[in-house]
Short mmCIF file of C-alpha atoms in Angstrom, two decimals:
data_model
loop_
_atom_site.label_atom_id
_atom_site.label_comp_id
_atom_site.label_asym_id
_atom_site.label_seq_id
_atom_site.Cartn_x
_atom_site.Cartn_y
_atom_site.Cartn_z
CA UNK A 303 57.46 11.96 157.02
CA UNK A 304 56.60 15.06 158.07
CA UNK A 305 59.78 14.46 160.53
CA UNK A 306 62.16 14.90 157.60
CA UNK A 307 60.12 17.08 155.94
CA UNK A 308 60.79 19.66 158.26
CA UNK A 309 64.14 19.57 159.14
CA UNK A 310 64.88 20.31 154.90
CA UNK A 311 62.67 23.14 155.07
CA UNK A 312 65.04 24.00 158.67
CA UNK A 313 68.55 23.00 156.00
CA UNK A 314 67.34 24.95 154.26
CA UNK A 315 66.19 28.64 155.49
CA UNK A 316 69.70 27.34 157.44
CA UNK A 317 71.58 27.77 154.48
CA UNK A 318 69.77 31.08 152.53
CA UNK A 319 70.54 32.75 156.12
CA UNK A 320 74.26 31.87 156.58
CA UNK A 321 74.44 32.97 152.33
CA UNK A 322 72.59 35.99 153.63
CA UNK A 323 75.51 36.84 156.18
CA UNK A 324 77.92 36.05 154.50
CA UNK A 325 76.66 38.36 151.23
CA UNK A 326 76.18 40.66 153.71
CA UNK A 327 79.84 40.82 155.21
CA UNK A 328 81.34 40.56 151.62
CA UNK A 329 79.44 43.08 150.76
CA UNK A 330 80.26 44.99 153.68
CA UNK A 331 84.10 44.87 153.38
CA UNK A 332 86.36 47.55 151.41
CA UNK A 333 87.97 46.80 148.24
CA UNK A 334 91.29 46.52 147.25
CA UNK A 335 92.24 48.95 144.76
CA UNK A 336 94.48 47.33 142.22
CA UNK A 337 96.44 49.76 140.13
CA UNK A 338 98.67 50.10 137.20
CA UNK A 339 102.59 50.83 137.69
CA UNK A 340 104.60 53.34 135.93
CA UNK A 341 107.99 52.26 135.80
CA UNK A 342 110.30 56.13 135.23
CA UNK A 343 112.12 55.67 131.02
CA UNK A 344 115.03 58.14 129.85
CA UNK A 345 113.69 59.33 126.32
CA UNK A 346 113.97 63.12 124.97
CA UNK A 347 111.09 65.70 125.72
CA UNK A 348 110.44 68.84 123.14
CA UNK A 349 107.61 71.42 123.98
CA UNK A 350 106.49 72.94 120.20
CA UNK A 351 104.13 75.29 119.50
CA UNK A 352 102.70 75.50 116.12
CA UNK A 353 101.43 78.85 113.99
CA UNK A 354 99.43 78.47 110.98
CA UNK A 355 99.87 79.96 108.50
CA UNK A 356 100.63 80.30 104.26
CA UNK A 357 103.94 79.17 101.64
CA UNK A 358 104.20 82.39 99.77
CA UNK A 359 107.20 84.05 97.51
CA UNK A 360 108.79 86.70 99.45
CA UNK A 361 108.59 89.00 96.86
CA UNK A 362 105.08 89.48 94.18
CA UNK A 363 106.35 91.55 91.95
CA UNK A 364 103.26 93.39 89.91
CA UNK A 365 103.89 94.45 85.96
CA UNK A 366 101.71 97.81 85.03
CA UNK A 367 102.14 99.85 81.64
CA UNK A 368 103.76 102.60 81.35
CA UNK A 369 101.54 104.08 79.42
CA UNK A 370 97.53 104.03 78.89
CA UNK A 371 95.72 102.39 76.32
CA UNK A 372 94.18 99.24 75.30
CA UNK A 373 95.87 95.77 75.89
CA UNK A 374 95.89 95.00 72.10
CA UNK A 375 97.99 91.34 72.13
CA UNK A 376 99.51 88.33 75.24
CA UNK A 377 101.85 86.98 74.99
CA UNK A 378 102.42 84.80 77.97
CA UNK A 379 99.90 82.63 80.65
CA UNK A 380 99.67 81.84 84.64
CA UNK A 381 101.65 79.19 85.22
CA UNK A 382 104.71 80.41 82.63
CA UNK A 383 108.26 80.47 83.50
CA UNK A 384 109.41 84.44 82.80
CA UNK A 385 113.03 85.95 82.40
CA UNK A 386 113.86 89.88 82.82
CA UNK A 387 112.88 91.05 79.57
CA UNK A 388 110.90 89.55 78.00
CA UNK A 389 107.22 90.62 76.50
CA UNK A 390 104.18 90.28 78.36
CA UNK A 391 101.75 91.87 76.72
CA UNK A 392 101.29 94.26 73.76
CA UNK A 393 99.00 97.77 74.96
CA UNK A 394 97.95 100.00 71.94
CA UNK A 395 97.58 103.19 72.57
CA UNK A 396 93.97 105.54 72.35
CA UNK A 397 94.89 109.05 71.81
CA UNK A 398 93.89 111.55 73.74
CA UNK A 399 92.40 114.54 71.44
CA UNK A 400 93.83 117.19 73.11
CA UNK A 401 96.77 115.81 72.46
CA UNK A 402 96.34 114.83 69.03
CA UNK A 403 95.71 118.41 68.11
CA UNK A 404 98.15 120.03 69.88
CA UNK A 405 101.29 117.46 68.79
CA UNK A 406 99.85 118.00 64.61
CA UNK A 407 99.69 121.33 65.32
CA UNK A 408 103.18 121.69 66.30
CA UNK A 409 104.07 119.34 63.84
CA UNK A 410 102.58 121.83 61.00
CA UNK A 411 104.14 125.20 63.27
CA UNK A 412 107.74 122.87 63.02
CA UNK A 413 107.90 122.87 59.70
CA UNK A 414 106.35 126.19 58.48
CA UNK A 415 109.44 126.92 61.43
CA UNK A 416 111.92 124.68 59.40
CA UNK A 417 111.79 125.80 55.88
CA UNK A 418 111.74 129.52 56.67
CA UNK A 419 114.86 128.50 58.21
CA UNK A 420 116.45 126.95 55.48
CA UNK A 421 115.27 129.91 53.10
CA UNK A 422 117.12 131.93 55.57
CA UNK A 423 120.19 129.41 55.80
CA UNK A 424 120.10 129.58 51.75
CA UNK A 425 120.18 132.98 51.78
CA UNK A 426 123.37 133.30 54.49
CA UNK A 427 125.32 131.27 52.76
CA UNK A 428 125.25 132.63 49.36
CA UNK A 429 126.15 135.82 51.45
CA UNK A 430 128.68 134.52 53.01
CA UNK A 431 129.96 132.56 50.05
CA UNK A 432 130.60 136.12 48.41
CA UNK A 433 132.04 137.59 51.18
CA UNK A 434 129.62 139.57 52.19
CA UNK A 435 129.41 138.39 55.43
CA UNK A 436 131.05 137.14 58.27
CA UNK A 437 132.19 134.07 59.08
CA UNK A 438 130.46 134.69 63.02
CA UNK A 439 126.85 135.13 61.02
CA UNK A 440 127.15 132.55 58.81
CA UNK A 441 127.62 130.10 62.33
CA UNK A 442 124.36 131.40 63.33
CA UNK A 443 122.57 130.78 60.34
CA UNK A 444 123.54 127.89 60.15
CA UNK A 445 122.87 126.78 63.96
CA UNK A 446 119.46 128.19 63.50
CA UNK A 447 118.17 126.26 60.35
CA UNK A 448 120.00 122.75 62.40
CA UNK A 449 117.52 124.35 65.65
CA UNK A 450 114.88 124.52 63.60
CA UNK A 451 115.33 121.15 61.33
CA UNK A 452 115.41 119.64 65.30
CA UNK A 453 112.10 120.78 66.26
CA UNK A 454 110.44 119.29 63.77
CA UNK A 455 111.97 115.95 64.41
CA UNK A 456 111.16 116.10 67.82
CA UNK A 457 107.33 117.73 66.78
CA UNK A 458 107.72 114.59 64.27
CA UNK A 459 108.31 111.96 67.62
CA UNK A 460 105.83 113.63 68.81
CA UNK A 461 102.94 113.07 66.88
CA UNK A 462 103.77 109.22 66.91
CA UNK A 463 104.73 109.17 70.86
CA UNK A 464 100.33 110.34 71.21
CA UNK A 465 99.15 108.59 68.09
CA UNK A 466 100.73 104.60 68.52
CA UNK A 467 103.65 105.21 72.15
CA UNK A 468 106.51 104.57 70.26
CA UNK A 469 108.24 106.15 67.72
CA UNK A 470 110.72 104.06 64.97
CA UNK A 471 114.27 105.30 66.03
CA UNK A 472 113.01 103.77 69.86
CA UNK A 473 112.04 100.62 68.96
CA UNK A 474 113.58 98.83 70.99
CA UNK A 475 112.16 99.83 74.49
CA UNK A 476 108.93 100.77 73.20
CA UNK A 477 106.58 101.18 76.00
CA UNK A 478 103.77 99.66 74.49
CA UNK A 479 105.41 96.26 75.11
CA UNK A 480 105.02 95.03 78.52
CA UNK A 481 107.65 93.43 79.61
CA UNK A 482 108.35 90.89 83.04
CA UNK A 483 111.84 93.37 85.38
CA UNK A 484 112.58 89.50 86.90
CA UNK A 485 113.18 85.93 86.08
CA UNK A 486 110.48 83.88 87.73
CA UNK A 487 107.05 82.29 87.93
CA UNK A 488 104.12 84.21 86.09
CA UNK A 489 101.03 83.48 88.60
CA UNK A 490 98.59 85.59 87.51
CA UNK A 491 97.48 88.06 84.45
CA UNK A 492 94.22 89.35 85.43
CA UNK A 493 93.71 91.03 81.51
CA UNK A 494 92.63 90.02 79.27
CA UNK A 495 92.60 91.33 75.07
CA UNK A 496 90.58 94.40 74.86
CA UNK A 497 90.81 95.53 78.24
CA UNK A 498 91.58 99.16 79.24
CA UNK A 499 94.61 100.05 81.34
CA UNK A 500 95.63 102.95 82.55
CA UNK A 501 99.69 103.45 83.93
CA UNK A 502 100.58 104.38 87.54
CA UNK A 503 100.71 108.11 87.98
CA UNK A 504 100.18 110.82 91.23
CA UNK A 505 96.06 109.85 91.52
CA UNK A 506 96.06 105.76 90.60
CA UNK A 507 98.74 102.44 91.21
CA UNK A 508 98.19 101.52 87.83
CA UNK A 509 96.15 98.34 86.40
CA UNK A 510 98.00 95.91 86.34
CA UNK A 511 99.42 93.53 83.73
CA UNK A 512 101.16 90.36 85.18
CA UNK A 513 102.52 89.65 88.61
CA UNK A 514 105.72 87.77 88.60
CA UNK A 515 107.24 85.78 91.63
CA UNK A 516 110.71 84.00 91.90
CA UNK A 517 109.51 80.64 93.07
CA UNK A 518 113.16 79.47 94.65
CA UNK A 519 112.63 81.93 97.26
CA UNK A 520 109.55 81.28 99.00
CA UNK A 521 108.34 82.26 103.24
CA UNK A 522 106.31 81.14 105.28
CA UNK A 523 103.77 83.99 106.73
CA UNK A 524 101.46 82.70 109.69
CA UNK A 525 100.19 84.53 113.24
CA UNK A 526 101.55 82.68 116.97
CA UNK A 527 99.08 83.15 119.80
CA UNK A 528 100.41 85.99 122.21
CA UNK A 529 101.13 83.19 125.46
CA UNK A 530 103.77 82.11 122.56
CA UNK A 531 105.39 85.21 121.03
CA UNK A 532 107.63 85.31 124.08
CA UNK A 533 109.61 81.95 123.95
CA UNK A 534 110.61 82.67 119.99
CA UNK A 535 113.36 84.87 118.24
CA UNK A 536 114.14 85.42 115.19
CA UNK A 537 117.44 82.52 113.90
CA UNK A 538 114.94 79.68 115.29
CA UNK A 539 114.21 76.28 113.08
CA UNK A 540 110.61 75.65 112.22
CA UNK A 541 109.55 72.56 110.42
CA UNK A 542 106.76 73.04 108.43
CA UNK A 543 103.62 70.38 106.91
CA UNK A 544 101.98 71.57 104.14
CA UNK A 545 98.50 70.63 103.48
CA UNK A 546 99.03 69.69 100.13
CA UNK A 547 101.75 67.51 100.16
CA UNK A 548 101.22 64.98 103.19
CA UNK A 549 103.65 62.89 104.48
CA UNK A 550 106.62 66.07 103.44
CA UNK A 551 108.27 68.63 106.52
CA UNK A 552 110.37 71.31 104.80
CA UNK A 553 113.12 72.58 107.43
CA UNK A 554 112.55 76.54 108.06
CA UNK A 555 113.82 79.76 109.67
CA UNK A 556 112.35 81.81 111.77
CA UNK A 557 113.47 84.92 110.05
CA UNK A 558 110.28 87.26 111.47
CA UNK A 559 108.75 88.59 113.99
CA UNK A 560 105.37 90.96 114.25
CA UNK A 561 106.65 93.95 117.39
CA UNK A 562 102.61 94.47 116.39
CA UNK A 563 99.27 92.19 117.79
CA UNK A 564 96.76 92.16 115.38
CA UNK A 565 93.25 90.44 117.30
CA UNK A 566 91.68 87.37 115.34
CA UNK A 567 88.43 85.79 116.83
CA UNK A 568 89.18 87.52 120.12
CA UNK A 569 92.55 86.95 120.40
CA UNK A 570 95.58 88.81 120.20
CA UNK A 571 98.33 87.25 117.75
CA UNK A 572 101.82 88.67 116.31
CA UNK A 573 102.84 87.27 112.65
CA UNK A 574 105.58 85.82 111.84
CA UNK A 575 107.22 85.11 108.92
CA UNK A 576 109.96 82.17 108.28
CA UNK A 577 112.37 81.32 104.83
CA UNK A 578 111.81 77.79 103.68
CA UNK A 579 114.26 75.33 102.24
CA UNK A 580 112.51 73.54 99.34
CA UNK A 581 114.38 70.46 97.22
CA UNK A 582 114.61 70.99 93.81
CA UNK A 583 112.14 67.47 93.34
CA UNK A 584 108.78 68.86 95.00
CA UNK A 585 106.69 72.19 93.55
CA UNK A 586 105.00 74.04 95.76
CA UNK A 587 101.79 76.91 94.85
CA UNK A 588 102.25 79.72 96.26
CA UNK A 589 98.89 79.95 98.41
CA UNK A 590 99.32 76.55 100.45
CA UNK A 591 97.95 76.28 104.11
CA UNK A 592 100.55 75.83 106.35
CA UNK A 593 101.13 74.78 110.40
CA UNK A 594 104.49 75.26 111.24
CA UNK A 595 106.48 73.96 114.16
CA UNK A 596 108.65 75.80 116.79
CA UNK A 597 110.62 73.84 119.05
CA UNK A 598 110.28 76.07 121.92
CA UNK A 599 112.24 74.17 124.48
CA UNK A 600 113.95 70.75 124.57
CA UNK A 601 115.23 68.37 126.53
CA UNK A 602 117.58 65.15 125.52
CA UNK A 603 117.96 61.90 127.35
CA UNK A 604 116.45 62.65 130.70
CA UNK A 605 113.92 60.45 133.69
CA UNK A 606 110.59 61.10 132.57
CA UNK A 607 106.68 59.77 133.48
CA UNK A 608 103.92 60.54 132.26
CA UNK A 609 102.28 63.84 133.43
CA UNK A 610 98.72 62.26 134.43
CA UNK A 611 100.52 60.14 137.66
CA UNK A 612 101.79 63.02 138.98
CA UNK A 613 100.27 64.74 142.40
CA UNK A 614 100.25 68.35 141.93
CA UNK A 615 98.97 70.66 145.23
CA UNK A 616 100.20 74.08 144.93
CA UNK A 617 103.51 74.75 144.47
CA UNK A 618 105.39 70.66 144.88
CA UNK A 619 104.46 67.43 143.48
CA UNK A 620 104.52 64.40 144.24
CA UNK A 621 104.54 59.86 143.55
CA UNK A 622 103.06 57.61 144.72
CA UNK A 623 106.20 55.16 144.66
CA UNK A 624 105.52 51.41 144.87
CA UNK A 625 106.85 49.83 148.20
CA UNK A 626 105.31 46.45 148.13
CA UNK A 627 102.99 43.97 145.86
CA UNK A 628 102.52 40.87 148.68
CA UNK A 629 99.54 40.06 149.65
CA UNK A 630 98.49 43.95 148.21
CA UNK A 631 100.20 47.08 146.64
CA UNK A 632 101.28 49.04 148.99
CA UNK A 633 102.84 52.63 148.63
CA UNK A 634 104.75 55.97 149.93
CA UNK A 635 103.11 59.50 148.74
CA UNK A 636 106.91 60.77 147.99
CA UNK A 637 108.34 64.48 146.86
CA UNK A 638 109.54 64.97 143.44
CA UNK A 639 110.92 68.05 141.80
CA UNK A 640 110.30 68.46 138.12
CA UNK A 641 110.86 69.71 134.85
CA UNK A 642 110.15 71.42 131.04
CA UNK A 643 106.92 68.54 129.78
CA UNK A 644 105.62 68.37 126.55
CA UNK A 645 101.77 68.05 127.33
CA UNK A 646 102.39 64.33 127.61
CA UNK A 647 105.50 63.46 129.87
CA UNK A 648 107.16 65.45 132.49
CA UNK A 649 111.45 65.74 132.81
CA UNK A 650 111.67 64.04 136.58
CA UNK A 651 115.29 65.62 138.49
CA UNK A 652 114.64 64.69 141.52
CA UNK A 653 112.94 62.56 143.68
CA UNK A 654 112.91 59.40 141.64
CA UNK A 655 115.30 56.46 139.80
CA UNK A 656 114.56 54.31 136.94
CA UNK A 657 113.99 51.61 138.71
CA UNK A 658 111.33 52.54 141.37
CA UNK A 659 107.58 51.43 140.39
CA UNK A 660 105.40 54.77 140.66
CA UNK A 661 101.52 54.28 140.92
CA UNK A 662 98.96 54.92 137.62
CA UNK A 663 95.62 54.61 137.13
CA UNK A 664 93.29 52.57 139.42
CA UNK A 665 92.68 49.27 137.14
CA UNK A 666 89.35 48.64 136.29
CA UNK A 667 87.09 45.29 137.60
CA UNK A 668 86.59 42.48 135.16
#
């Protein structure tokens, strides 16, 4: 019985030794790498850059008063459409005391002069009727009284303008009625009834009564990095996406590139503008954030592979073409000539055909 136990123990020990040897042998053998294979495909490639910015009207018109005073009425509000000449607000004139006293004095003086001229002309008229003076003297007296009358009316009109900002004869041209100078949409009315406003002059820009813009003529205004600005030019097509209007893309044409860069967060950037084509069914608001995609380079129906499958060595590029797959994969390092890249795929100009299979990423062992 003991003999059989010894034999069994020796057999077990032998099996363990043989198993250990086999395990260690297998571990010492190099692993055979298995790679994914990639077949080149014919496709269209585009290389583009993206500029960030905003959508805004080409021109925003600031409506300012022609006189100083206080807002008496506001007839419109932001968001309403207006026509050229339509009244937006009314300004009530607050006369300056010095100008008011001067104008009242002028009216009194003009009245005195006019009364004296009337008296003098009455005498001249009687003397002329009696043939005691010449017609020339009569006509001089007539001119003098007309001038006196005109000066009196002018003085009265001047007093009305200082008091009310308008005369009865020029009511249709009132400077107290603030009118829109263009057809468009009111973007903002920053004043309220009772606010003081001043007219534009040499010393200040004046108070803005309203901002009006033509929302049918919109542009994209954004910035592009200096590394890309040399690749773009006026007239290029732009694809515009607006964050507030998802799933919509708008066409635009690049029409302006700033000749001077501005530093922004450590990067040198250049301002660009693009004219937007907006369908009548879409409403765009001023100030929407947008991204403009500009195609810098494109290639149609070219042979391409993923750029990750390319080996770059100095100025040369290589791929590994599969020459055999049984019993194991075999690859041949082959030099190729590449073209443009969109950052994911790269154009193959020479050294590869659509029938070839090239080495891709290594498959992970399961």
